[in-house]
XYZ file of C-alpha atoms in Angstrom:
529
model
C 127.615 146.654 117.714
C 127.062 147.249 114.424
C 128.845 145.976 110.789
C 131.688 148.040 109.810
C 133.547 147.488 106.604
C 136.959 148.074 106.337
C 138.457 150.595 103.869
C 141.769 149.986 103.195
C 144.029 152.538 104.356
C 148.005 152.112 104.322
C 149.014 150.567 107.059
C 151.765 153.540 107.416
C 148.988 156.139 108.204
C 146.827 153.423 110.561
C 149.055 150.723 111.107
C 146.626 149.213 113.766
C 143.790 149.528 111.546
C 142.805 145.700 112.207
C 143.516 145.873 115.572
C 141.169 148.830 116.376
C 138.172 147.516 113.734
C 135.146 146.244 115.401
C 134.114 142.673 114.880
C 130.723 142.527 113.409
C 127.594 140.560 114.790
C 128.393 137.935 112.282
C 131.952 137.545 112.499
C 131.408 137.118 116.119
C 128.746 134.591 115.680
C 130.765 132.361 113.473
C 133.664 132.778 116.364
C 131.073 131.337 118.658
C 130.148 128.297 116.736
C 133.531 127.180 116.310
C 134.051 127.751 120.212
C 131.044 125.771 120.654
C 132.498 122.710 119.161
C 135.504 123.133 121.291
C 133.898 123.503 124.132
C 132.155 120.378 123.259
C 135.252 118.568 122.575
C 137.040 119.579 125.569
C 134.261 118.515 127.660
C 133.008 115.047 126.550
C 136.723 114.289 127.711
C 136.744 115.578 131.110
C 132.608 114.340 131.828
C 133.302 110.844 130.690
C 136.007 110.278 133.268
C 134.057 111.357 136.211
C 131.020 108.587 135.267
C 132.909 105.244 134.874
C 131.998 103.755 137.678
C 128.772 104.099 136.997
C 129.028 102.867 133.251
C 131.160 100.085 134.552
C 128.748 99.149 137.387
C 125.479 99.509 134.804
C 127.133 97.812 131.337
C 128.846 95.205 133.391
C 132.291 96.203 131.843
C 135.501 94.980 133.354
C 138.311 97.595 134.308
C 140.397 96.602 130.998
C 136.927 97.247 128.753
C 136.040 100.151 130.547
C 139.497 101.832 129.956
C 138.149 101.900 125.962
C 135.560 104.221 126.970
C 138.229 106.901 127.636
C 140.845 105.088 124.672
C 138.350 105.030 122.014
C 137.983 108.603 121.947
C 141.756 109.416 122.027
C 142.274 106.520 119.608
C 139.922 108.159 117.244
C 140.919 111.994 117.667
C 145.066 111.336 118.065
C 144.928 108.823 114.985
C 143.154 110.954 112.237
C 144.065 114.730 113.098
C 146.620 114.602 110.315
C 143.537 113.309 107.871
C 141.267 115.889 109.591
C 143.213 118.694 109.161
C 144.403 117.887 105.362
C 140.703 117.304 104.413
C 140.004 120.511 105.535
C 142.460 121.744 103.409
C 141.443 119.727 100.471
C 137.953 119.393 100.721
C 136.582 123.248 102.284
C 137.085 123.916 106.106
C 133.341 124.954 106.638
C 132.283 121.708 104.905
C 133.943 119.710 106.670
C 133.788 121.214 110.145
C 130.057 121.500 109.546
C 129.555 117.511 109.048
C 132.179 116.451 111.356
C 129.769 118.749 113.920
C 126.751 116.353 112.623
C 128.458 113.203 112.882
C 129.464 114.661 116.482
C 126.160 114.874 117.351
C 125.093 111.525 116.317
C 127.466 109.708 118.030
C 126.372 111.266 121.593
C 122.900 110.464 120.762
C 124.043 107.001 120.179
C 126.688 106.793 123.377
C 123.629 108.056 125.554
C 121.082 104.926 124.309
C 123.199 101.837 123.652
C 122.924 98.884 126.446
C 126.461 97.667 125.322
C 129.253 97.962 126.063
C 131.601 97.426 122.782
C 128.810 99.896 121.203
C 129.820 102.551 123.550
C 133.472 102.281 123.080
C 132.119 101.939 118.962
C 130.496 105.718 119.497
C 133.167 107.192 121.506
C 135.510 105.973 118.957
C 133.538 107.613 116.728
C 133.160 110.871 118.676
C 136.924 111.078 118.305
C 137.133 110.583 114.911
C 134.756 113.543 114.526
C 136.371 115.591 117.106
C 139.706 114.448 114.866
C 137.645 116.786 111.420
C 136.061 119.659 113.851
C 139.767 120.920 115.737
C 141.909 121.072 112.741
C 139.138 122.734 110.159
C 137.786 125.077 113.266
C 141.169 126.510 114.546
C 141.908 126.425 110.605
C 138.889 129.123 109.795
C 139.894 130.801 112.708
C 143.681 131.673 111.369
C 142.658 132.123 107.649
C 139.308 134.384 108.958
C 141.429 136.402 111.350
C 144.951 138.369 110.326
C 148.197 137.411 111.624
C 148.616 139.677 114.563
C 146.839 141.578 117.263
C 142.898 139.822 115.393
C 144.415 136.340 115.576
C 146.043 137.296 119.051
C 142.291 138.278 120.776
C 140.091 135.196 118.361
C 142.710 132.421 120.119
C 142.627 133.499 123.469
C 138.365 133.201 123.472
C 139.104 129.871 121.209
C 141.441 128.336 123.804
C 139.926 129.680 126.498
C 136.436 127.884 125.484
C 138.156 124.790 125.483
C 139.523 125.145 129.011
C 136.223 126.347 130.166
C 134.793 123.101 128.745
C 137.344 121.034 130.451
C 137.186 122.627 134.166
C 132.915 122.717 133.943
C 132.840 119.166 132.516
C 134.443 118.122 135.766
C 131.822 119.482 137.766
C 128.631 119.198 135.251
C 129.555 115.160 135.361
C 129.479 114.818 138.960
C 126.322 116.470 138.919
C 124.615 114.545 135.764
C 126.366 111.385 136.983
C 123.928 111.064 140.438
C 120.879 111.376 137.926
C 122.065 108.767 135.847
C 125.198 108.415 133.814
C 123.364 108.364 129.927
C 123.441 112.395 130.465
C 126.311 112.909 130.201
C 126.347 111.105 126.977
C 123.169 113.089 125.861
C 123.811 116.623 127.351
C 126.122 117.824 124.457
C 123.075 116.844 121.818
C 121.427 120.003 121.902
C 124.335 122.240 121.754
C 125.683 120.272 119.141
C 122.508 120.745 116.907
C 122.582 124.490 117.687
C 126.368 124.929 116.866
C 125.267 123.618 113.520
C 122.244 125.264 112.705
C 123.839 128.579 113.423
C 127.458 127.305 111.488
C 125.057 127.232 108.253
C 124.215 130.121 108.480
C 126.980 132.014 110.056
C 130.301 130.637 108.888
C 131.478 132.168 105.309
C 130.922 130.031 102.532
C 134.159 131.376 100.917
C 135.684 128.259 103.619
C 133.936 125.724 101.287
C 135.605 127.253 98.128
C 139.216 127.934 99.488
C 140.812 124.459 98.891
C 144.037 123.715 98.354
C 144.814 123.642 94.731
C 147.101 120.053 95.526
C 145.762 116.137 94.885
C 145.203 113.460 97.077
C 147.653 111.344 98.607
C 146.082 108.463 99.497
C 149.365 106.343 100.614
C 150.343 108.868 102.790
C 147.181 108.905 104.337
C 147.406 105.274 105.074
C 150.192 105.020 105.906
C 150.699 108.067 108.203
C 147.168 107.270 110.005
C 148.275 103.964 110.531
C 151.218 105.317 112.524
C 149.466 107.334 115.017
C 146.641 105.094 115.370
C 148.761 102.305 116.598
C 151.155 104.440 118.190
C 148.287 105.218 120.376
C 146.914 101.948 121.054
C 150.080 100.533 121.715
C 150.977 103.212 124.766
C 147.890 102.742 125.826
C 147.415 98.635 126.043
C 151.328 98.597 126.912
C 150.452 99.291 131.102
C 148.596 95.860 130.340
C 150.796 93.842 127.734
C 153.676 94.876 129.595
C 156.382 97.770 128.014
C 158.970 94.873 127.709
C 156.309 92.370 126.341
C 156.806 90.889 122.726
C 153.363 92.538 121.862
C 154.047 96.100 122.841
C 158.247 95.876 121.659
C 156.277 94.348 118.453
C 154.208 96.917 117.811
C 156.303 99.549 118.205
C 158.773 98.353 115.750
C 155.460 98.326 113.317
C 154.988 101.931 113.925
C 158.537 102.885 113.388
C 158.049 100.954 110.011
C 154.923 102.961 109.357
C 156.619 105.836 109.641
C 159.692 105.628 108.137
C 157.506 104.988 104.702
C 155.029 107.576 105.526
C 158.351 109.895 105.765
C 159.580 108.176 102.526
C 155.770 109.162 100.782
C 155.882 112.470 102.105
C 159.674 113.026 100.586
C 158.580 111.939 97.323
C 154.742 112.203 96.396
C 154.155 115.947 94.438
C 150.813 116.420 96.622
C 151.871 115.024 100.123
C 149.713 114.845 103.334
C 152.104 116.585 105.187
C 154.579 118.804 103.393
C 157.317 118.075 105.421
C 159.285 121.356 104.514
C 156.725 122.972 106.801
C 159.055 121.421 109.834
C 161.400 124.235 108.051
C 160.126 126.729 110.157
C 161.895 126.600 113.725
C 158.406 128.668 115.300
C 156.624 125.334 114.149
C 159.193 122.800 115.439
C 159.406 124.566 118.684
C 155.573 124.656 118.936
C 154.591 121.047 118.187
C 157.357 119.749 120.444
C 156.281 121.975 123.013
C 152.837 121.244 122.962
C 153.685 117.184 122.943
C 155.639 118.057 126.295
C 152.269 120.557 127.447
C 149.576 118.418 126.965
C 151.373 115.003 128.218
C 152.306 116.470 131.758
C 149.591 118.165 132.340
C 147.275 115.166 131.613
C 149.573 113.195 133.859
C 149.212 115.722 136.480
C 145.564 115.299 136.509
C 145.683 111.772 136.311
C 148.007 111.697 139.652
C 145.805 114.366 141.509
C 142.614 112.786 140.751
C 143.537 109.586 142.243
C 145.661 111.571 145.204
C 142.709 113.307 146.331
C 140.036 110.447 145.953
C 141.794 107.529 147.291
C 144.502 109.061 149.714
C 142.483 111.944 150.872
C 139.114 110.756 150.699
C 137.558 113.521 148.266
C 134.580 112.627 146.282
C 134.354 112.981 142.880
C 132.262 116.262 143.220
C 134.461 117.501 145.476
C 137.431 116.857 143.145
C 136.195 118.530 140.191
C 135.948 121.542 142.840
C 139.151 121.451 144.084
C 140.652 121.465 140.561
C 138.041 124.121 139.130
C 140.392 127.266 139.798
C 143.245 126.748 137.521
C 140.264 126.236 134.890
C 138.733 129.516 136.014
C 142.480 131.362 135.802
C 141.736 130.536 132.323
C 138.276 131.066 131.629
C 138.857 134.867 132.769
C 142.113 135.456 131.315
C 141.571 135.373 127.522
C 141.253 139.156 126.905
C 144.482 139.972 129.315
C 146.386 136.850 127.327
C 145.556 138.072 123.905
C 147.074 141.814 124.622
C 150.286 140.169 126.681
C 150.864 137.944 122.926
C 150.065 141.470 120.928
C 152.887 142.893 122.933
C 155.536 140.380 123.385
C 154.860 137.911 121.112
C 154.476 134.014 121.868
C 158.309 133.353 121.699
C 158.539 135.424 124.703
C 154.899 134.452 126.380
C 155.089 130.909 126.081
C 157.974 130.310 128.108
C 156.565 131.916 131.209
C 153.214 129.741 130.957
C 155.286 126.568 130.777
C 157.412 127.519 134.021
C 154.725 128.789 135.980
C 153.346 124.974 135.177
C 156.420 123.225 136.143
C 156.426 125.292 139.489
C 152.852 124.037 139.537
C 153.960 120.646 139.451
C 156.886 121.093 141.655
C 155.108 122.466 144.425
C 152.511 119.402 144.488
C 155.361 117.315 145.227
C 154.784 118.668 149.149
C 151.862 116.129 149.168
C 151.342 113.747 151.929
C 148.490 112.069 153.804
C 147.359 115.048 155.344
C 147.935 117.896 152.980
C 144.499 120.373 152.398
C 143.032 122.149 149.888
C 144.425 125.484 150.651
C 148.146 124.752 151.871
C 148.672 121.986 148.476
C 145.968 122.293 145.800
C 144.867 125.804 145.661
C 148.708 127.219 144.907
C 149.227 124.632 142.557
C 145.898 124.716 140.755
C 146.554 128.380 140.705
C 150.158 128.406 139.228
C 148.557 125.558 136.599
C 145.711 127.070 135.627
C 147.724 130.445 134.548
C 150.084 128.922 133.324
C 148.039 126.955 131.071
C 145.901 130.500 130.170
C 149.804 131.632 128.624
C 151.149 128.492 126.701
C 147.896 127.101 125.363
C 147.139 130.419 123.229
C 151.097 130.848 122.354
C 151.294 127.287 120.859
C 148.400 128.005 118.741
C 149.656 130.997 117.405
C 153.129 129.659 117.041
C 152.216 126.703 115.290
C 150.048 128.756 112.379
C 152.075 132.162 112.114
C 153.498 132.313 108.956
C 151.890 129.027 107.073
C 150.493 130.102 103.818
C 146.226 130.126 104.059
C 146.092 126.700 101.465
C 148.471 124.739 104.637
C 146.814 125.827 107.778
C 144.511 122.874 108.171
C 147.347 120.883 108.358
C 149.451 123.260 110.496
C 146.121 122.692 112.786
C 146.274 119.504 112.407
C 150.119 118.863 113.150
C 150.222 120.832 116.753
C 146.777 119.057 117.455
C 148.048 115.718 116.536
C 151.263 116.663 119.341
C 148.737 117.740 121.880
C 147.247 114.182 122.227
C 149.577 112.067 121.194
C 151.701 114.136 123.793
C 148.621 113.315 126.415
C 148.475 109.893 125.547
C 151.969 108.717 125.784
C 153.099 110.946 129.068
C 149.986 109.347 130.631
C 150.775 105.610 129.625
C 154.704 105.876 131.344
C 152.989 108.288 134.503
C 150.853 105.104 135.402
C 153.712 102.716 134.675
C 155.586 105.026 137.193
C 152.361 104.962 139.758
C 152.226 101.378 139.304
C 156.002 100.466 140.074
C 156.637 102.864 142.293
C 153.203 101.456 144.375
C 154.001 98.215 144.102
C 150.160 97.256 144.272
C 150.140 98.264 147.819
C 147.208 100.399 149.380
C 148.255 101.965 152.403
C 148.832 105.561 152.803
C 152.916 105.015 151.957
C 152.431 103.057 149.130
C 150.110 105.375 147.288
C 152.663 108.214 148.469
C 155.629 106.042 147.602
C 153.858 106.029 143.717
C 152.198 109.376 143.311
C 155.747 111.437 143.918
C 157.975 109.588 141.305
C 155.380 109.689 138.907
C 155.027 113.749 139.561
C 158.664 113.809 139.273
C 158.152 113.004 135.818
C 155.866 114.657 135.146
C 157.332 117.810 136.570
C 160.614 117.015 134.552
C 158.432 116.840 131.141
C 156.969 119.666 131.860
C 161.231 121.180 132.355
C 161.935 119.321 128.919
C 158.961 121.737 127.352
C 160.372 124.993 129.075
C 164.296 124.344 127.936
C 162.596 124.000 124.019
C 160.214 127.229 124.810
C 163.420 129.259 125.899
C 165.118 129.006 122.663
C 162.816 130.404 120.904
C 162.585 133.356 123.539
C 166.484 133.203 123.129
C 166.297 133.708 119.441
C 163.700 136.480 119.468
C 165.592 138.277 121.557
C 169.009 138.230 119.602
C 166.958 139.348 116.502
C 166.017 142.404 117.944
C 169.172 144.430 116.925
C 168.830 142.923 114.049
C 166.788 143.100 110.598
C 163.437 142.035 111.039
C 163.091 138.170 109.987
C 160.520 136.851 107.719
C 156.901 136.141 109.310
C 157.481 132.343 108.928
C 160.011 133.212 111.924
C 157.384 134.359 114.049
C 158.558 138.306 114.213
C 155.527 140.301 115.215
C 154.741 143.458 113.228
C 155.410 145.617 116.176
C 159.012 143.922 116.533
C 159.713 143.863 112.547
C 158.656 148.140 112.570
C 160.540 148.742 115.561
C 164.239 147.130 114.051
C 163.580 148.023 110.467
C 164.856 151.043 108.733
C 161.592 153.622 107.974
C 161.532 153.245 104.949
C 161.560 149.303 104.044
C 159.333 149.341 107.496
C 156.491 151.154 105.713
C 156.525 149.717 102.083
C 156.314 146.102 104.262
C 153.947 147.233 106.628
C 151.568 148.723 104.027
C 151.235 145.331 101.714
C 151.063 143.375 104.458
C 148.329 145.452 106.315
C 146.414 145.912 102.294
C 146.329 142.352 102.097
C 144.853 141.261 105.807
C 142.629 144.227 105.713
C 141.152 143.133 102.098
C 140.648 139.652 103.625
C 139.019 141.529 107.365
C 136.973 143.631 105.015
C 135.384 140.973 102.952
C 134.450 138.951 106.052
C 133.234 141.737 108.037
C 130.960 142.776 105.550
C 129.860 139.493 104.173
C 126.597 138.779 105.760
């Protein structure tokens, strides 16, 4: 494969010029790097959860302490997403992806040598909060490198496939790392870290650390705003212990609704806020952040209620686990090619709703378990229904949630649908083990467990039903626009849709700025080495 620059034809005469261009060995290498520090992300969550026995067992740490190992990280990744991705804005994506990728690094190093336990929770906190700069300015480059269509389409299927990848192989890489000794799976992502970042100098374009956005800093909207989310977080997450009732947890969430009523207030007012709230303008956007807070929570859920299904009830080891969940991973891992053509065609109004069903029959069909139920007649047809359902919606809430958002915004239009991903995971999880819990009653016997594991799929199936009904309206309203005019790109009409209901002529004077611009932007990077 060699470089190829583009040479801006008219879109009229070529009008899948970007489509058809090759990628060149650079612009493939940067794509790499920032699916290396996905991958990363995506599994330093799913390892860590597989080793806490042993961390418990070797640090001494109590149950309550060594929940923090897994909270710290989500504390620090769900709290500062909004800061990560408006730094990225401000500051210069490659910048700050590139140093959030070092401090990354550090903090593995550090998680894989401490003898402590609050210093482990201190570097997994801090593995989130770089995690919380990497997502936002990575998937950022990505949607500012790549053109709004059938480019974008193919980069954030690999992207999201990456991270999938890293979250079915973590499962199994930790049970393996684990028998050796549980510090490797701390120490493991070190190398690839410091490769991702030697080959990000030298491969990502340095026209990221130039392209800010022209606005200030709002610092009281930062505050405030982070605030919100971070104790938002913590509170869902200490409220199984405090109690949801308690004067602690009812407390704190009156604090966050305070927090966010005058971050709201900020935003409404400031001339340079954190989060231009007229970006929630754009019903594409609405529909994808609230669908990706209903995607991420069940499915997290899920996992949490089939992990301790198969280990306690049916006897699986961990190994054995990560095994039987590894398909609806692989569905994903080998579907990012077939994905990207299905969104070039259809568009994700129309995708997206699919993935999400096919997940809630997932879901639905795991309800059959009982005390006897196998791999092949429970797990395999749901893992399989998950996983491709998962390989649809994750892509078409990417590309929902940046279509349309001007290049100086789309750190923080990565930032906003990452920010709904896990504070989606972390609040569906908090009221599925409230459910397990009460619906258990602290009893251990085969009907107990059962008695708690169905109510809590229940709602987690009828999340997942919450995230379909808001991905069919969007399907509903692409489909009534397509007697119609073509709408505006902010409302997510594909160029293939916009040529096919447009009259010829306003088709082709569209089509050929639109394609001038993108290909001007394609050419530069393809040929910038």
């Amino acid at each position: 494969m060699t470089d190829t620059t583009v040479t801006h034809t008219p879109a009229a005469d070529h009008p899948s010029a970007t489509e058809h261009t090759r990628w060149s060995p650079r612009l493939w290498g940067a794509l790499v790097v920032l699916c290396a520090a996905m991958f990363l992300d995506a599994l330093d969550v799913s390892m860590v959860g597989v080793a806490l026995p042993s961390i418990g067992a070797d640090l001494h740490l109590s149950d309550s302490a060594l929940q923090w190992v897994v909270s710290g990280y989500v504390l620090g990744y769900g709290g500062l997403l909004l800061l990560g991705g408006r730094a990225a804005d401000l500051l210069g994506r490659r910048r700050v992806f590139l140093v959030a990728l070092a401090v990354f690094a550090g903090a593995s190093l550090l998680g894989g040598l401490v003898d402590s336990g609050p210093l482990l929770i201190g570097a997994r906190f801090l593995k989130g909060v770089s995690a919380a700069f990497t997502a936002p300015a990575g998937l950022s480059i990505i949607t500012t490198t790549f053109p709004e269509g059938p480019a974008r389409n193919r980069a954030l299927s690999i992207y999201t496939t990456c991270s999938a990848a890293g979250f079915s192989l973590g499962l199994v890489i930790s049970g393996l790392l684990t028998s050796a000794g549980w510090r490797l799976t701390f120490l493991m992502p070190v190398p690839v870290a410091l490769i991702a970042l030697v080959a990000g100098v030298r491969l990502l374009p340095r026209r990221h650390d130039g392209q800010r956005s022209s606005g200030g800093y709002d610092l009281a909207g930062a505050v405030t705003g982070t605030a919100a989310v971070l104790l938002l977080v913590f509170t869902v997450t200490e409220a199984q212990g405090a109690g949801w009732l308690s004067a602690r947890t009812l407390g704190s969430l009156l604090l966050v609704a305070a927090l966010a009523a005058a971050f709201l207030t900020i935003e409404s007012r400031t001339a340079h806020p954190l989060v231009r709230l007229g970006i929630f303008r754009d019903a594409g956007v609405r529909r994808a952040n609230l669908t990706a807070l209903t995607l991420m929570g069940s499915y997290a859920g899920f996992q949490f209620v089939a992990t301790l299904y198969l280990q306690r009830l049916l006897g699986w080891s961990a190994l054995e686990t990560a095994l039987g969940l590894l398909p609806g991973g692989a569905v994903v891992a080998f579907s990012a090619g077939a994905v990207g053509r299905l969104l070039d065609r259809y568009g994700p109004a129309r995708v997206l709703p699919v993935g999400v069903a096919s997940m809630a029959l997932g879901y639905a069909l795991f309800l059959r378990l009982d005390e006897h139920s196998g791999f092949l007649g429970l797990v395999l047809p749901s893992m399989l229904l998950i996983g491709a359902g998962f390989a649809l919606a994750f892509p078409s809430i990417n590309v929902a949630a940046t279509a349309g958002v001007a290049d100086d915004e789309q750190g923080l239009a990565s930032g906003l649908v990452n920010t709904a991903l896990q504070v989606g995971g972390a609040i569906v999880l908090a009221v599925t083990t409230a459910v397990l819990t009460a619906g258990s009653a602290g009893g251990t016997d085969a009907h107990a467990q059962l008695s708690g594991y169905r109510p809590a799929l229940l709602l987690v199936t009828g999340t997942t039903a919450l995230g379909l009904l808001i991905a069919l309206t969007g399907a509903i309203r692409s489909g009534r626009r397509r007697g119609q005019a073509p709408a505006p790109v902010a409302d997510h009409v594909y160029p293939a849709e916009a040529s096919a209901e447009a009259s010829a002529g306003a088709s082709a004077e569209a089509s050929a700025e639109a394609s001038t611009e993108q290909e001007q932007e394609q050419g530069v990077l393809v040929s910038e080495r």
